mmCIF file of C-alpha atoms in Angstrom:
data_model
loop_
_atom_site.group_PDB
_atom_site.id
_atom_site.type_symbol
_atom_site.label_atom_id
_atom_site.label_comp_id
_atom_site.label_asym_id
_atom_site.label_seq_id
_atom_site.Cartn_x
_atom_site.Cartn_y
_atom_site.Cartn_z
ATOM 1 C CA MET A 286 152.182 11.866 42.910
ATOM 2 C CA SER A 287 150.489 9.280 40.708
ATOM 3 C CA THR A 288 150.558 5.638 41.685
ATOM 4 C CA GLU A 289 152.646 4.845 38.602
ATOM 5 C CA LYS A 290 155.259 7.481 39.494
ATOM 6 C CA GLU A 291 155.308 6.268 43.111
ATOM 7 C CA GLN A 292 155.924 2.716 41.888
ATOM 8 C CA ARG A 293 158.804 3.805 39.606
ATOM 9 C CA LEU A 294 160.323 5.822 42.452
ATOM 10 C CA ARG A 295 160.037 2.852 44.811
ATOM 11 C CA GLU A 296 161.564 0.465 42.245
ATOM 12 C CA LYS A 297 164.529 2.797 41.770
ATOM 13 C CA LEU A 298 165.119 3.878 45.354
ATOM 14 C CA LEU A 299 164.565 0.727 47.395
ATOM 15 C CA PRO A 300 167.431 -1.251 45.809
ATOM 16 C CA GLU A 301 169.665 1.825 46.195
ATOM 17 C CA ILE A 302 168.742 2.083 49.883
ATOM 18 C CA GLU A 303 169.391 -1.632 50.426
ATOM 19 C CA GLU A 304 172.811 -1.284 48.777
ATOM 20 C CA PHE A 305 173.561 1.769 50.939
ATOM 21 C CA LYS A 306 172.688 -0.196 54.105
ATOM 22 C CA ALA A 307 174.847 -3.139 53.008
ATOM 23 C CA GLN A 308 177.850 -0.829 52.465
ATOM 24 C CA ARG A 309 177.727 0.490 56.054
ATOM 25 C CA SER A 310 179.168 -1.471 58.981
ATOM 26 C CA THR A 311 178.097 0.818 61.795
ATOM 27 C CA LEU A 312 175.142 2.966 62.636
ATOM 28 C CA GLN A 313 174.974 6.120 64.708
ATOM 29 C CA LEU A 314 172.667 6.012 67.710
ATOM 30 C CA ALA A 315 170.864 8.840 69.464
ATOM 31 C CA THR A 316 169.636 7.464 72.782
ATOM 32 C CA GLN A 317 168.410 9.023 76.005
ATOM 33 C CA ASP A 318 168.713 8.091 79.657
ATOM 34 C CA ALA A 319 165.864 7.801 82.174
ATOM 35 C CA ASP A 320 165.984 11.579 82.714
ATOM 36 C CA GLY A 321 165.849 12.316 78.982
ATOM 37 C CA VAL A 322 169.519 13.323 78.714
ATOM 38 C CA PRO A 323 170.614 12.568 75.123
ATOM 39 C CA ASN A 324 173.697 10.652 74.061
ATOM 40 C CA ALA A 325 175.208 10.130 70.613
ATOM 41 C CA SER A 326 177.108 6.923 69.978
ATOM 42 C CA TYR A 327 177.547 4.192 67.398
ATOM 43 C CA ALA A 328 177.457 0.415 67.109
ATOM 44 C CA PRO A 329 178.326 -2.195 64.503
ATOM 45 C CA PHE A 330 175.121 -3.727 63.139
ATOM 46 C CA ALA A 331 173.724 -6.574 61.121
ATOM 47 C CA LEU A 332 170.508 -6.457 59.184
ATOM 48 C CA ALA A 333 168.220 -9.459 59.208
ATOM 49 C CA ASP A 334 164.804 -9.931 57.635
ATOM 50 C CA ASP A 335 163.103 -8.550 60.740
ATOM 51 C CA GLY A 336 165.254 -5.577 61.733
ATOM 52 C CA PHE A 337 168.661 -4.285 62.716
ATOM 53 C CA TYR A 338 170.676 -6.082 65.404
ATOM 54 C CA ILE A 339 173.325 -4.581 67.652
ATOM 55 C CA LEU A 340 175.295 -6.116 70.517
ATOM 56 C CA VAL A 341 175.985 -3.578 73.258
ATOM 57 C CA SER A 342 177.527 -3.706 76.713
ATOM 58 C CA GLU A 343 175.334 -2.499 79.535
ATOM 59 C CA LEU A 344 178.482 -0.826 80.859
ATOM 60 C CA ALA A 345 178.384 1.529 77.869
ATOM 61 C CA ARG A 346 176.253 4.643 78.223
ATOM 62 C CA HIS A 347 174.131 3.803 75.184
ATOM 63 C CA GLY A 348 173.626 0.270 76.513
ATOM 64 C CA THR A 349 172.222 1.659 79.750
ATOM 65 C CA ASN A 350 170.144 4.195 77.828
ATOM 66 C CA LEU A 351 168.568 1.531 75.612
ATOM 67 C CA GLN A 352 167.405 -0.289 78.726
ATOM 68 C CA ALA A 353 165.999 2.950 80.230
ATOM 69 C CA SER A 354 164.186 4.101 77.078
ATOM 70 C CA ASP A 355 163.330 2.026 74.045
ATOM 71 C CA LYS A 356 162.989 5.094 71.799
ATOM 72 C CA LEU A 357 165.950 6.093 69.664
ATOM 73 C CA SER A 358 167.025 7.643 66.413
ATOM 74 C CA VAL A 359 169.442 5.864 64.109
ATOM 75 C CA MET A 360 171.573 7.131 61.247
ATOM 76 C CA LEU A 361 173.644 5.411 58.602
ATOM 77 C CA VAL A 362 175.814 7.988 56.865
ATOM 78 C CA GLU A 363 178.114 8.062 53.870
ATOM 79 C CA ASP A 364 181.802 8.360 54.731
ATOM 80 C CA GLU A 365 183.164 11.876 54.263
ATOM 81 C CA SER A 366 185.901 10.584 51.944
ATOM 82 C CA GLU A 367 183.247 9.101 49.605
ATOM 83 C CA SER A 368 181.004 12.142 49.540
ATOM 84 C CA LYS A 369 180.922 14.766 46.791
ATOM 85 C CA SER A 370 180.092 17.368 49.448
ATOM 86 C CA VAL A 371 180.231 17.178 53.231
ATOM 87 C CA PHE A 372 177.087 19.335 53.207
ATOM 88 C CA ALA A 373 175.082 16.696 51.355
ATOM 89 C CA ARG A 374 176.338 13.310 52.492
ATOM 90 C CA LYS A 375 174.010 10.427 51.709
ATOM 91 C CA ARG A 376 172.274 9.277 54.852
ATOM 92 C CA LEU A 377 169.479 7.085 56.057
ATOM 93 C CA THR A 378 167.875 8.041 59.350
ATOM 94 C CA PHE A 379 164.989 6.462 61.119
ATOM 95 C CA ASP A 380 163.032 6.605 64.318
ATOM 96 C CA ALA A 381 162.989 3.243 66.009
ATOM 97 C CA THR A 382 162.219 1.276 69.108
ATOM 98 C CA ALA A 383 164.749 -1.053 70.682
ATOM 99 C CA GLU A 384 163.950 -4.334 72.327
ATOM 100 C CA VAL A 385 166.296 -6.447 74.414
ATOM 101 C CA VAL A 386 166.404 -9.934 72.938
ATOM 102 C CA ALA A 387 166.194 -12.771 75.464
ATOM 103 C CA ARG A 388 169.311 -14.949 75.424
ATOM 104 C CA ASP A 389 167.336 -18.191 75.290
ATOM 105 C CA SER A 390 165.284 -17.203 72.241
ATOM 106 C CA GLU A 391 165.463 -18.097 68.566
ATOM 107 C CA THR A 392 165.704 -14.377 67.838
ATOM 108 C CA PHE A 393 168.900 -14.156 69.926
ATOM 109 C CA THR A 394 170.428 -17.035 67.970
ATOM 110 C CA LYS A 395 169.402 -15.409 64.686
ATOM 111 C CA GLY A 396 170.680 -11.935 65.631
ATOM 112 C CA VAL A 397 174.033 -13.195 66.913
ATOM 113 C CA ALA A 398 174.425 -15.374 63.796
ATOM 114 C CA ALA A 399 173.773 -12.352 61.554
ATOM 115 C CA LEU A 400 176.340 -10.265 63.465
ATOM 116 C CA SER A 401 178.837 -13.131 63.524
ATOM 117 C CA ALA A 402 178.505 -13.662 59.770
ATOM 118 C CA ARG A 403 179.329 -10.002 59.293
ATOM 119 C CA PHE A 404 182.028 -9.434 61.926
ATOM 120 C CA GLY A 405 183.488 -12.845 62.751
ATOM 121 C CA GLU A 406 184.204 -14.716 65.947
ATOM 122 C CA MET A 407 184.569 -11.591 68.080
ATOM 123 C CA ILE A 408 180.768 -11.428 68.115
ATOM 124 C CA ASP A 409 180.530 -14.934 69.568
ATOM 125 C CA ASN A 410 182.997 -13.945 72.290
ATOM 126 C CA LEU A 411 181.104 -10.736 73.121
ATOM 127 C CA ALA A 412 177.709 -12.483 73.055
ATOM 128 C CA ALA A 413 178.995 -14.917 75.689
ATOM 129 C CA LEU A 414 179.768 -12.059 78.095
ATOM 130 C CA LYS A 415 176.952 -11.435 80.593
ATOM 131 C CA ASP A 416 177.145 -7.619 80.316
ATOM 132 C CA PHE A 417 176.480 -7.667 76.561
ATOM 133 C CA ASN A 418 172.877 -7.493 75.413
ATOM 134 C CA LEU A 419 171.494 -8.069 71.967
ATOM 135 C CA PHE A 420 169.055 -5.390 70.846
ATOM 136 C CA LYS A 421 166.714 -5.595 67.905
ATOM 137 C CA LEU A 422 166.012 -2.151 66.451
ATOM 138 C CA ASN A 423 162.599 -1.804 64.844
ATOM 139 C CA PRO A 424 162.388 1.197 62.480
ATOM 140 C CA HIS A 425 158.992 2.820 62.046
ATOM 141 C CA HIS A 426 159.689 6.013 60.064
ATOM 142 C CA GLY A 427 162.705 6.860 57.945
ATOM 143 C CA LEU A 428 164.299 9.453 55.737
ATOM 144 C CA TYR A 429 166.771 8.758 52.935
ATOM 145 C CA VAL A 430 168.741 11.788 51.760
ATOM 146 C CA LYS A 431 170.682 11.394 48.504
ATOM 147 C CA GLY A 432 171.824 14.996 48.276
ATOM 148 C CA PHE A 433 170.531 18.530 47.921
ATOM 149 C CA GLY A 434 166.792 18.490 47.171
ATOM 150 C CA GLN A 435 166.722 14.702 47.199
ATOM 151 C CA ALA A 436 165.088 13.649 50.474
ATOM 152 C CA PHE A 437 162.661 10.745 50.544
ATOM 153 C CA SER A 438 160.384 9.826 53.431
ATOM 154 C CA LEU A 439 160.089 6.110 54.165
ATOM 155 C CA SER A 440 157.079 4.696 55.972
ATOM 156 C CA GLY A 441 154.720 1.755 56.050
ATOM 157 C CA ALA A 442 155.440 -1.883 56.612
ATOM 158 C CA GLU A 443 159.208 -2.435 56.380
ATOM 159 C CA LEU A 444 159.631 1.236 55.325
ATOM 160 C CA LEU A 445 158.680 0.413 51.747
ATOM 161 C CA ASP A 446 156.411 3.415 51.101
ATOM 162 C CA VAL A 447 158.457 6.221 49.526
ATOM 163 C CA ASP A 448 157.495 9.890 49.350
ATOM 164 C CA TRP A 449 159.696 12.606 47.827
ATOM 165 C CA LYS A 450 160.008 15.415 50.401
ATOM 166 C CA ARG A 451 159.748 18.515 48.221
ATOM 167 C CA ASP A 452 159.379 20.816 51.250
ATOM 168 C CA GLY A 453 162.801 19.962 52.695
ATOM 169 C CA HIS A 454 163.716 17.052 54.900
ATOM 170 C CA HIS A 455 162.950 18.484 58.298
ATOM 171 C CA GLY A 456 159.272 17.566 58.514
ATOM 172 C CA THR A 457 157.438 16.110 61.431
ATOM 173 C CA PRO A 458 157.836 12.334 61.707
ATOM 174 C CA LYS A 459 154.708 10.241 61.416
ATOM 175 C CA GLN A 460 153.498 8.693 64.636
ATOM 176 C CA ALA A 461 153.845 4.929 64.941
#
């Protein structure tokens, strides 16, 4: 694809992807425990300038898993009631690493503030509980699917490089 076409695609898709992220309140998580046993779950999230933030109890299976393995897959998906077809729901998936944010850090304050702005005082109450940990999710490869034949690979710094996946959307993810 020519550089000009890539630029037009990026200019069209990136605002659409940002709007899609802003419309979602939760993200789906695929985590694994220390033995590699997978678990699917979800968490409310907030997006800041440096990544996605989630607040998770270490009593929850995915909270334990995120401490055992920092590798995960994340999906934001269009609600079934909004979709034209359940076979082609809009979705944004990405491979990511999770890092526990230290409670006494500026990043903790920023992440909790972003979540609190989005979900209210319940976040402040949960953040005060010792079993709740703040995780920053750092995406390193993504895929945005708009519908049939409309899959776009996202890579590069801040996932701003867009590539139309003409061979389907099941390719091998790029290594970080």
